[in-house]
Each structure stands twice: as structure tokens, then as C-alpha cells.
Amino acid sequence: MTKIDDVARLAGVSTATVSRALRGLPTVSAATRRRVLAAAEQLQYAVSPSASRLAGGRTATVAVIVPRITRWFFGTVVEAVEETLHESGYDLLLYNLGGRERTRQRVLGTANLHKRVDAVMLVATPLRRAELAALTVLDLPGVTISSGSGVPGWPCVRIDDVAAARTATRHLLDLGHRRIAHISGDPDDELAFTTHLDRRRGYQEALRAAGIEPDPGLDVESQFTIDGGEQATVELLARGEPPTAIFAACDEMAMGAMSTLREAGLRVPQDVSVIGIDDHDLSGVLGLSTIAQPAAEQGRLAARLLLDPLDGRDLPPPGGPLILPTRLVVRDSTAPPRAD
């Protein structure tokens, strides 16, 4: 395998001169550059992209900031981002905030990222004013994934949460359900950002389009987890007559709802239909109807949007958020309501 030392020997210059010549720096004379290029071509020497970046004072590393890596959506996105970055010679530096305020302050509230990364990706992490100011000072390329975490000048990749919720609710309406409950994110939960608001809005819009006024008694807030879905459904059942269907704001909440319903002696879907949003890896196993969102594709697209400026492709920024399509996946957890 040809090394830079071989090129230097053949061209009669130092390895530092070879490096400067191959990077096109103006401190090398035209004659010397021609000699170096000829030697490199003769020896079939190829410059490592990652080595070239490091030599140019870059880190070849992208910071990816997520609220909780243990959640299905975030883990799926990060895996796709890492694969895409590695294909282009970049490493991923993961910051998992994990609900810890001190971690958040260390990562977002200071110059922690300075000279450690070449770009930043925010996944479902809404920024406070001071955090936004700190990132702006760094003057790094960036991209966001999911609603509620936009940064001025950064492209955003997401789904249309309002439309996804409308589709889920409309599916239940089309089956004949009228008493449809909604379990969604707690506004005090850091993970909820604006997603819970958008999905509630879609749920309410679908009901009103069908001539049904949303009932606050059928709307329960909790966290975007299986435990959160269980707790919300326990509260929902304690309020009186159970609904004939539940639209959960995410699949993990839907799984918790299904568990609680069965413990209460209610059959899914014969007594209560359940639908979620995500198409979690376990949704097919559990027979959960859902609105599938392309989590991995959101990660791949966001990574490619970062690679363009990092690799010198000066493309115009998107005119708005890049919204990827969702689709209804009907499985065993939804059916028409009982005749009685």
C-alpha cells in the first residue's frame, strides 16, 4: 500500500509539502505541485478523506443530541445517522440528555461542542433561548429532526404529526367508532415538545370533521412510554364508561393501553380498538394498528443534509421543513365497535 512517504521520496520533497500540495494550499509553487501530483498518480496514491479532514483542522465528527436514546424512535434514528456518516468517513459523538438538567446544561449551555465536532444534529430537542444563542455562536452546520426543535437557518426533517393523527382518528371513525379517546404526551415531559399538541390537534380536527365535539373526559395526558400508556388508560377507565376506541399518540403508549385493557377484562379489539403512531419494531408482533413513520429514513436524510456542507457542496437550504410521508397500517387491534 502506497504511503505519503513514498510520494515524498519520488517527488523529492517533504511529506508536509506533499500534504499541502494535495490539499491545494497556495503555499506550494506550481512546479512543485505538478511534481507531487505526477508522483501520486504514478504510485496510485489516494488521499484518505478522513485523514485530509484531520490535517485541515477538522474533527470528522458530528454531534447528535437526543432526549433519551432508550426510546425506539431515537434509537432508530441514531442508528441510521451513524451508518450514513460512517459511509462518508465521519464519526458520531452521541449526547444522550436522559432527562438530566446538568447534562443538558453541559452539552447545550456552554461551549462544550467547540472544536470537538464539525456539525450538530438535534433530534426532538427544543432549545431554550440561551441554548440557541450558544449554538449560534459556534457557527457550525446543523440539522434538526422532528417538530418543535427548529433552529433558524438549519434544515428540518420530520413528519406531519397533525396529518398522521387525523389519519389514525379517521380510521377509527370509518370503522364506526364515535366514542374515541386520546392518550398523549404530558406537556411537562421534556420529550413531548410540540408533538403531543400537533397530534391532539389532528385528533380533534378529525372528530369535528365527523360532527363530533371532542370530549375532554376522553383525553388523558401521560408520558410517551409503555408505562405512560398504562397509567393513562387506568385513569381513562376510572372516569366512567370506557370508550370504544383509543388513539394513542405513539405505539409505546398504545402497547401500554392494550396491556391495561386486557388486565381490566376488556378485549382488544372486540371491546376497545387501539391505534398508535410509529410502527415500532414490536407493533407487528402485537398486531397493533398504527400510522407508520419512516424513522430510519429521517435519520439518513438528515445526515445527508449535513454531509453536503461538510464535504464542500454548497447547496441552497430547503425552503421549509422536509416532511416525509406516513401510512396507515391496519392490523388486529382495530375493528368495528360491538353492535350493543
Coordinates of C-alpha atoms in Angstrom, one line a residue:
M1 CA 0.0 0.0 0.0
T2 CA 1.5 3.3 -1.1
K3 CA 2.1 5.8 1.7
I4 CA 2.6 9.6 1.7
D5 CA 6.4 9.0 2.4
D6 CA 6.7 7.1 -0.9
V7 CA 5.2 10.1 -2.8
A8 CA 7.5 12.5 -1.0
R9 CA 10.6 10.4 -1.9
L10 CA 9.6 10.1 -5.6
A11 CA 8.8 13.9 -5.8
G12 CA 11.9 14.9 -3.9
V13 CA 10.0 16.9 -1.3
S14 CA 8.9 16.5 2.4
T15 CA 5.8 14.8 3.5
A16 CA 4.4 18.1 4.7
T17 CA 4.9 19.6 1.2
V18 CA 3.1 16.6 -0.3
S19 CA 0.2 17.1 2.1
R20 CA -0.1 20.8 1.3
A21 CA 0.2 20.2 -2.5
L22 CA -2.6 17.5 -2.5
R23 CA -4.8 19.8 -0.4
G24 CA -4.3 22.6 -2.9
L25 CA -2.9 25.1 -0.5
P26 CA -1.4 28.3 -2.1
T27 CA 1.9 27.9 -0.2
V28 CA 3.2 25.3 -2.8
S29 CA 4.7 26.5 -6.1
A30 CA 3.0 25.4 -9.3
A31 CA 6.1 23.4 -10.4
T32 CA 6.3 21.5 -7.1
R33 CA 2.6 20.8 -7.1
R34 CA 2.9 19.3 -10.6
R35 CA 5.8 17.1 -9.5
V36 CA 3.8 15.9 -6.4
L37 CA 0.7 15.2 -8.4
A38 CA 2.7 13.3 -11.0
A39 CA 4.3 11.2 -8.3
A40 CA 1.0 10.5 -6.6
E41 CA -0.5 9.4 -9.9
Q42 CA 2.4 7.2 -10.8
L43 CA 2.2 5.4 -7.4
Q44 CA -1.6 5.4 -7.5
Y45 CA -1.7 7.2 -4.1
A46 CA -5.2 8.1 -2.8
V47 CA -5.7 10.6 0.0
S48 CA -7.8 9.3 2.9
P49 CA -10.8 11.7 3.2
S50 CA -10.8 11.4 7.0
A51 CA -7.0 12.0 7.2
S52 CA -7.4 15.0 4.9
R53 CA -10.1 16.5 7.1
L54 CA -8.0 16.0 10.3
A55 CA -5.0 17.6 8.6
G56 CA -7.2 20.5 7.7
G57 CA -8.0 21.1 11.4
R58 CA -11.4 19.4 11.2
T59 CA -12.6 16.6 13.6
A60 CA -14.5 14.5 11.1
T61 CA -17.1 14.1 13.9
V62 CA -20.8 15.1 14.1
A63 CA -22.6 15.7 17.4
V64 CA -26.0 14.1 17.7
I65 CA -28.1 15.2 20.6
V66 CA -31.2 13.2 21.7
P67 CA -33.5 13.3 24.7
R68 CA -33.4 9.6 25.6
I69 CA -31.5 7.0 23.5
T70 CA -33.5 4.2 25.0
R71 CA -36.7 5.2 23.2
W72 CA -37.5 3.4 20.0
F73 CA -37.7 6.4 17.7
F74 CA -34.5 8.0 18.9
G75 CA -32.5 4.7 18.8
T76 CA -33.7 4.0 15.2
V77 CA -32.8 7.5 14.0
V78 CA -29.3 7.4 15.6
E79 CA -28.5 4.0 14.1
A80 CA -29.4 5.3 10.6
V81 CA -27.5 8.5 11.1
E82 CA -24.4 6.6 12.2
E83 CA -24.4 4.3 9.2
T84 CA -24.8 7.2 6.8
L85 CA -22.0 9.2 8.4
H86 CA -19.6 6.3 8.6
E87 CA -20.1 5.7 4.8
S88 CA -18.6 9.1 4.3
G89 CA -15.8 8.8 6.8
Y90 CA -17.4 10.7 9.7
D91 CA -17.8 9.6 13.3
L92 CA -20.8 10.2 15.5
L93 CA -20.5 11.8 19.0
L94 CA -23.7 10.9 20.9
Y95 CA -25.1 13.2 23.6
N96 CA -27.9 11.5 25.5
L97 CA -29.6 14.1 27.7
G98 CA -31.6 11.5 29.6
G99 CA -33.7 14.0 31.4
R100 CA -30.7 15.3 33.4
E101 CA -30.6 19.0 33.7
R102 CA -26.9 19.1 34.5
T103 CA -26.2 17.1 31.3
R104 CA -28.3 19.4 29.3
Q105 CA -26.5 22.5 30.6
R106 CA -23.1 20.9 30.0
V107 CA -24.0 20.0 26.4
L108 CA -26.1 22.9 25.3
G109 CA -25.5 25.7 27.7
T110 CA -21.7 26.1 27.3
A111 CA -19.0 25.9 24.6
N112 CA -18.8 22.1 25.2
L113 CA -19.0 21.4 21.4
H114 CA -16.4 23.9 20.4
K115 CA -13.6 22.3 18.4
R116 CA -14.9 18.9 19.2
V117 CA -17.3 18.5 16.3
D118 CA -17.8 19.8 12.7
A119 CA -21.6 19.8 12.8
V120 CA -24.6 19.3 15.1
M121 CA -27.8 17.3 14.8
L122 CA -30.7 17.9 17.2
V123 CA -33.2 15.1 17.5
A124 CA -36.5 16.2 19.0
T125 CA -34.8 18.6 21.3
P126 CA -36.4 22.0 21.6
L127 CA -33.9 24.7 22.6
R128 CA -34.2 27.3 25.2
R129 CA -33.1 30.9 24.3
A130 CA -29.7 30.6 25.9
E131 CA -29.0 27.3 24.3
L132 CA -29.9 28.6 20.9
A133 CA -27.6 31.5 21.4
A134 CA -24.7 29.2 22.4
L135 CA -25.2 27.0 19.3
T136 CA -25.4 30.1 17.1
V137 CA -22.0 31.4 18.4
L138 CA -20.4 28.1 17.3
D139 CA -21.3 28.8 13.7
L140 CA -21.5 25.1 12.7
P141 CA -23.7 23.4 10.1
G142 CA -26.7 21.8 11.7
V143 CA -29.9 20.0 11.1
T144 CA -33.0 19.1 13.3
I145 CA -35.3 16.1 13.3
S146 CA -38.9 16.3 14.4
S147 CA -41.2 19.2 15.2
G148 CA -40.6 21.6 17.9
S149 CA -36.8 21.7 17.7
G150 CA -36.2 24.1 14.8
V151 CA -33.1 26.3 14.6
P152 CA -33.1 29.4 12.3
G153 CA -31.1 28.6 9.2
W154 CA -30.9 24.8 9.8
P155 CA -32.9 22.4 7.7
C156 CA -35.5 20.3 9.5
V157 CA -36.7 16.7 8.7
R158 CA -39.9 15.5 10.1
I159 CA -43.4 14.0 9.5
D160 CA -46.7 15.9 9.5
D161 CA -47.9 15.0 13.0
V162 CA -51.3 16.7 12.6
A163 CA -52.0 14.7 9.4
A164 CA -50.8 11.4 11.0
A165 CA -53.2 11.9 13.9
R166 CA -56.0 12.8 11.6
T167 CA -55.5 9.6 9.6
A168 CA -55.4 7.5 12.8
T169 CA -58.6 9.0 14.1
R170 CA -60.3 8.9 10.7
H171 CA -59.6 5.1 10.5
L172 CA -61.5 4.6 13.8
L173 CA -64.3 6.8 12.6
D174 CA -64.5 4.9 9.3
L175 CA -64.9 1.7 11.3
G176 CA -68.0 3.2 13.0
H177 CA -66.5 4.4 16.3
R178 CA -67.8 7.6 17.9
R179 CA -66.6 7.4 21.5
I180 CA -62.9 7.7 20.7
A181 CA -60.4 8.5 23.5
H182 CA -57.0 10.0 23.1
I183 CA -53.9 9.4 25.3
S184 CA -51.0 11.7 24.6
G185 CA -47.8 13.2 26.0
D186 CA -47.6 15.2 29.2
P187 CA -46.8 18.8 28.3
D188 CA -44.4 18.9 31.3
D189 CA -42.4 16.0 29.9
E190 CA -39.3 17.2 28.1
L191 CA -39.9 14.6 25.3
A192 CA -43.3 15.9 24.4
F193 CA -42.1 19.3 22.9
T194 CA -44.9 20.2 20.4
T195 CA -45.6 16.7 19.1
H196 CA -48.3 16.0 21.6
L197 CA -50.0 19.3 20.7
D198 CA -49.9 18.5 16.9
R199 CA -51.3 15.0 17.4
R200 CA -54.1 16.2 19.7
R201 CA -54.9 18.8 17.1
G202 CA -55.2 16.2 14.3
Y203 CA -57.4 14.0 16.6
Q204 CA -59.7 16.9 17.3
E205 CA -59.9 18.0 13.7
A206 CA -60.9 14.5 12.6
L207 CA -63.6 14.4 15.2
R208 CA -65.0 17.8 14.3
A209 CA -65.0 16.9 10.6
A210 CA -67.2 14.0 11.5
G211 CA -69.6 16.2 13.5
I212 CA -68.3 15.1 16.9
E213 CA -67.2 17.6 19.5
P214 CA -64.1 16.4 21.4
D215 CA -64.8 15.3 25.0
P216 CA -62.2 16.5 27.5
G217 CA -63.1 13.5 29.6
L218 CA -61.7 11.2 26.9
D219 CA -58.4 13.0 26.6
V220 CA -55.7 11.9 29.1
E221 CA -52.1 13.0 29.3
S222 CA -49.1 10.9 30.3
Q223 CA -45.6 10.2 29.1
F224 CA -44.6 8.7 25.7
T225 CA -43.8 5.3 27.2
I226 CA -45.5 1.9 27.8
D227 CA -45.8 2.8 31.5
G228 CA -47.3 6.2 30.5
G229 CA -49.9 4.4 28.3
E230 CA -50.8 2.1 31.1
Q231 CA -51.3 4.9 33.6
A232 CA -53.3 7.0 31.1
T233 CA -55.6 4.1 30.4
V234 CA -56.1 3.3 34.1
E235 CA -57.2 6.9 34.5
L236 CA -59.4 6.8 31.4
L237 CA -61.2 3.7 32.7
A238 CA -61.7 5.3 36.1
R239 CA -63.6 8.2 34.6
G240 CA -66.7 6.1 33.9
E241 CA -68.0 4.5 30.7
P242 CA -65.0 3.3 28.6
P243 CA -64.5 4.4 25.1
T244 CA -65.0 2.0 22.2
A245 CA -61.6 3.1 20.7
I246 CA -58.3 4.7 21.8
F247 CA -55.9 6.7 19.7
A248 CA -52.5 6.7 21.4
A249 CA -50.0 9.4 20.4
C250 CA -47.3 6.8 20.0
D251 CA -47.0 3.0 19.7
E252 CA -45.4 2.6 23.1
M253 CA -48.4 4.3 24.7
A254 CA -50.7 2.1 22.7
M255 CA -48.9 -1.0 23.9
G256 CA -49.4 0.1 27.5
A257 CA -53.1 0.8 26.7
M258 CA -53.6 -2.7 25.3
S259 CA -52.0 -4.2 28.5
T260 CA -54.2 -2.3 30.8
L261 CA -57.4 -3.0 28.9
R262 CA -56.7 -6.8 29.0
E263 CA -56.0 -6.6 32.7
A264 CA -59.3 -4.9 33.1
G265 CA -61.1 -7.8 31.3
L266 CA -61.6 -5.8 28.1
R267 CA -60.8 -7.4 24.8
V268 CA -58.8 -5.7 22.0
P269 CA -60.4 -5.0 19.5
Q270 CA -63.8 -6.6 20.4
D271 CA -64.4 -4.3 23.3
V272 CA -61.9 -1.5 22.6
S273 CA -60.0 -0.8 19.5
V274 CA -56.4 0.7 19.8
I275 CA -54.2 2.5 17.3
G276 CA -50.9 4.3 17.6
I277 CA -48.2 6.2 15.6
D278 CA -44.7 4.9 14.8
D279 CA -44.8 1.3 13.5
H280 CA -42.5 0.3 16.4
D281 CA -40.5 -3.0 15.8
L282 CA -42.9 -4.8 18.2
S283 CA -46.1 -3.4 16.6
G284 CA -46.3 -6.2 14.1
V285 CA -45.8 -8.9 16.7
L286 CA -48.5 -7.4 18.9
G287 CA -50.9 -6.9 16.0
L288 CA -51.1 -3.2 16.7
S289 CA -52.7 -1.0 14.0
T290 CA -50.6 2.2 13.6
I291 CA -49.5 5.1 11.4
A292 CA -46.0 4.1 10.2
Q293 CA -43.4 6.9 10.2
P294 CA -40.1 6.4 8.4
A295 CA -37.8 6.9 11.4
A296 CA -34.7 5.5 9.8
E297 CA -35.2 7.5 6.6
Q298 CA -35.5 10.7 8.7
G299 CA -32.1 9.9 10.1
R300 CA -30.5 9.1 6.8
L301 CA -31.9 12.2 5.1
A302 CA -30.8 14.5 8.0
A303 CA -27.3 13.0 7.8
R304 CA -27.1 13.6 4.1
L305 CA -28.2 17.2 4.6
L306 CA -25.2 17.7 7.0
L307 CA -22.7 16.0 4.7
D308 CA -23.4 18.4 1.8
P309 CA -21.8 21.5 3.5
L310 CA -19.2 19.4 5.3
D311 CA -17.9 18.0 2.0
G312 CA -18.0 21.3 0.3
R313 CA -21.3 21.0 -1.6
D314 CA -22.8 24.5 -1.2
L315 CA -26.4 23.7 -1.8
P316 CA -29.3 26.2 -1.2
P317 CA -31.1 25.4 2.1
P318 CA -34.6 23.9 1.8
G319 CA -37.4 26.4 1.6
G320 CA -39.1 24.8 4.6
P321 CA -39.2 21.6 6.6
L322 CA -38.7 18.4 4.7
I323 CA -41.8 16.4 5.5
L324 CA -41.7 12.6 4.9
P325 CA -44.9 10.7 4.3
T326 CA -46.6 8.4 6.8
R327 CA -49.0 5.5 6.0
L328 CA -51.8 3.7 7.7
V329 CA -51.0 0.1 8.7
V330 CA -54.1 -1.9 9.7
R331 CA -53.6 -4.9 11.9
D332 CA -55.6 -6.8 14.5
S333 CA -56.1 -4.1 17.2
T334 CA -58.8 -2.2 15.4
A335 CA -62.3 -3.4 14.3
P336 CA -65.8 -2.0 14.2
P337 CA -67.5 -1.4 17.6
R338 CA -69.8 -4.0 19.0
A339 CA -73.4 -3.7 17.9
D340 CA -74.6 -3.1 21.5

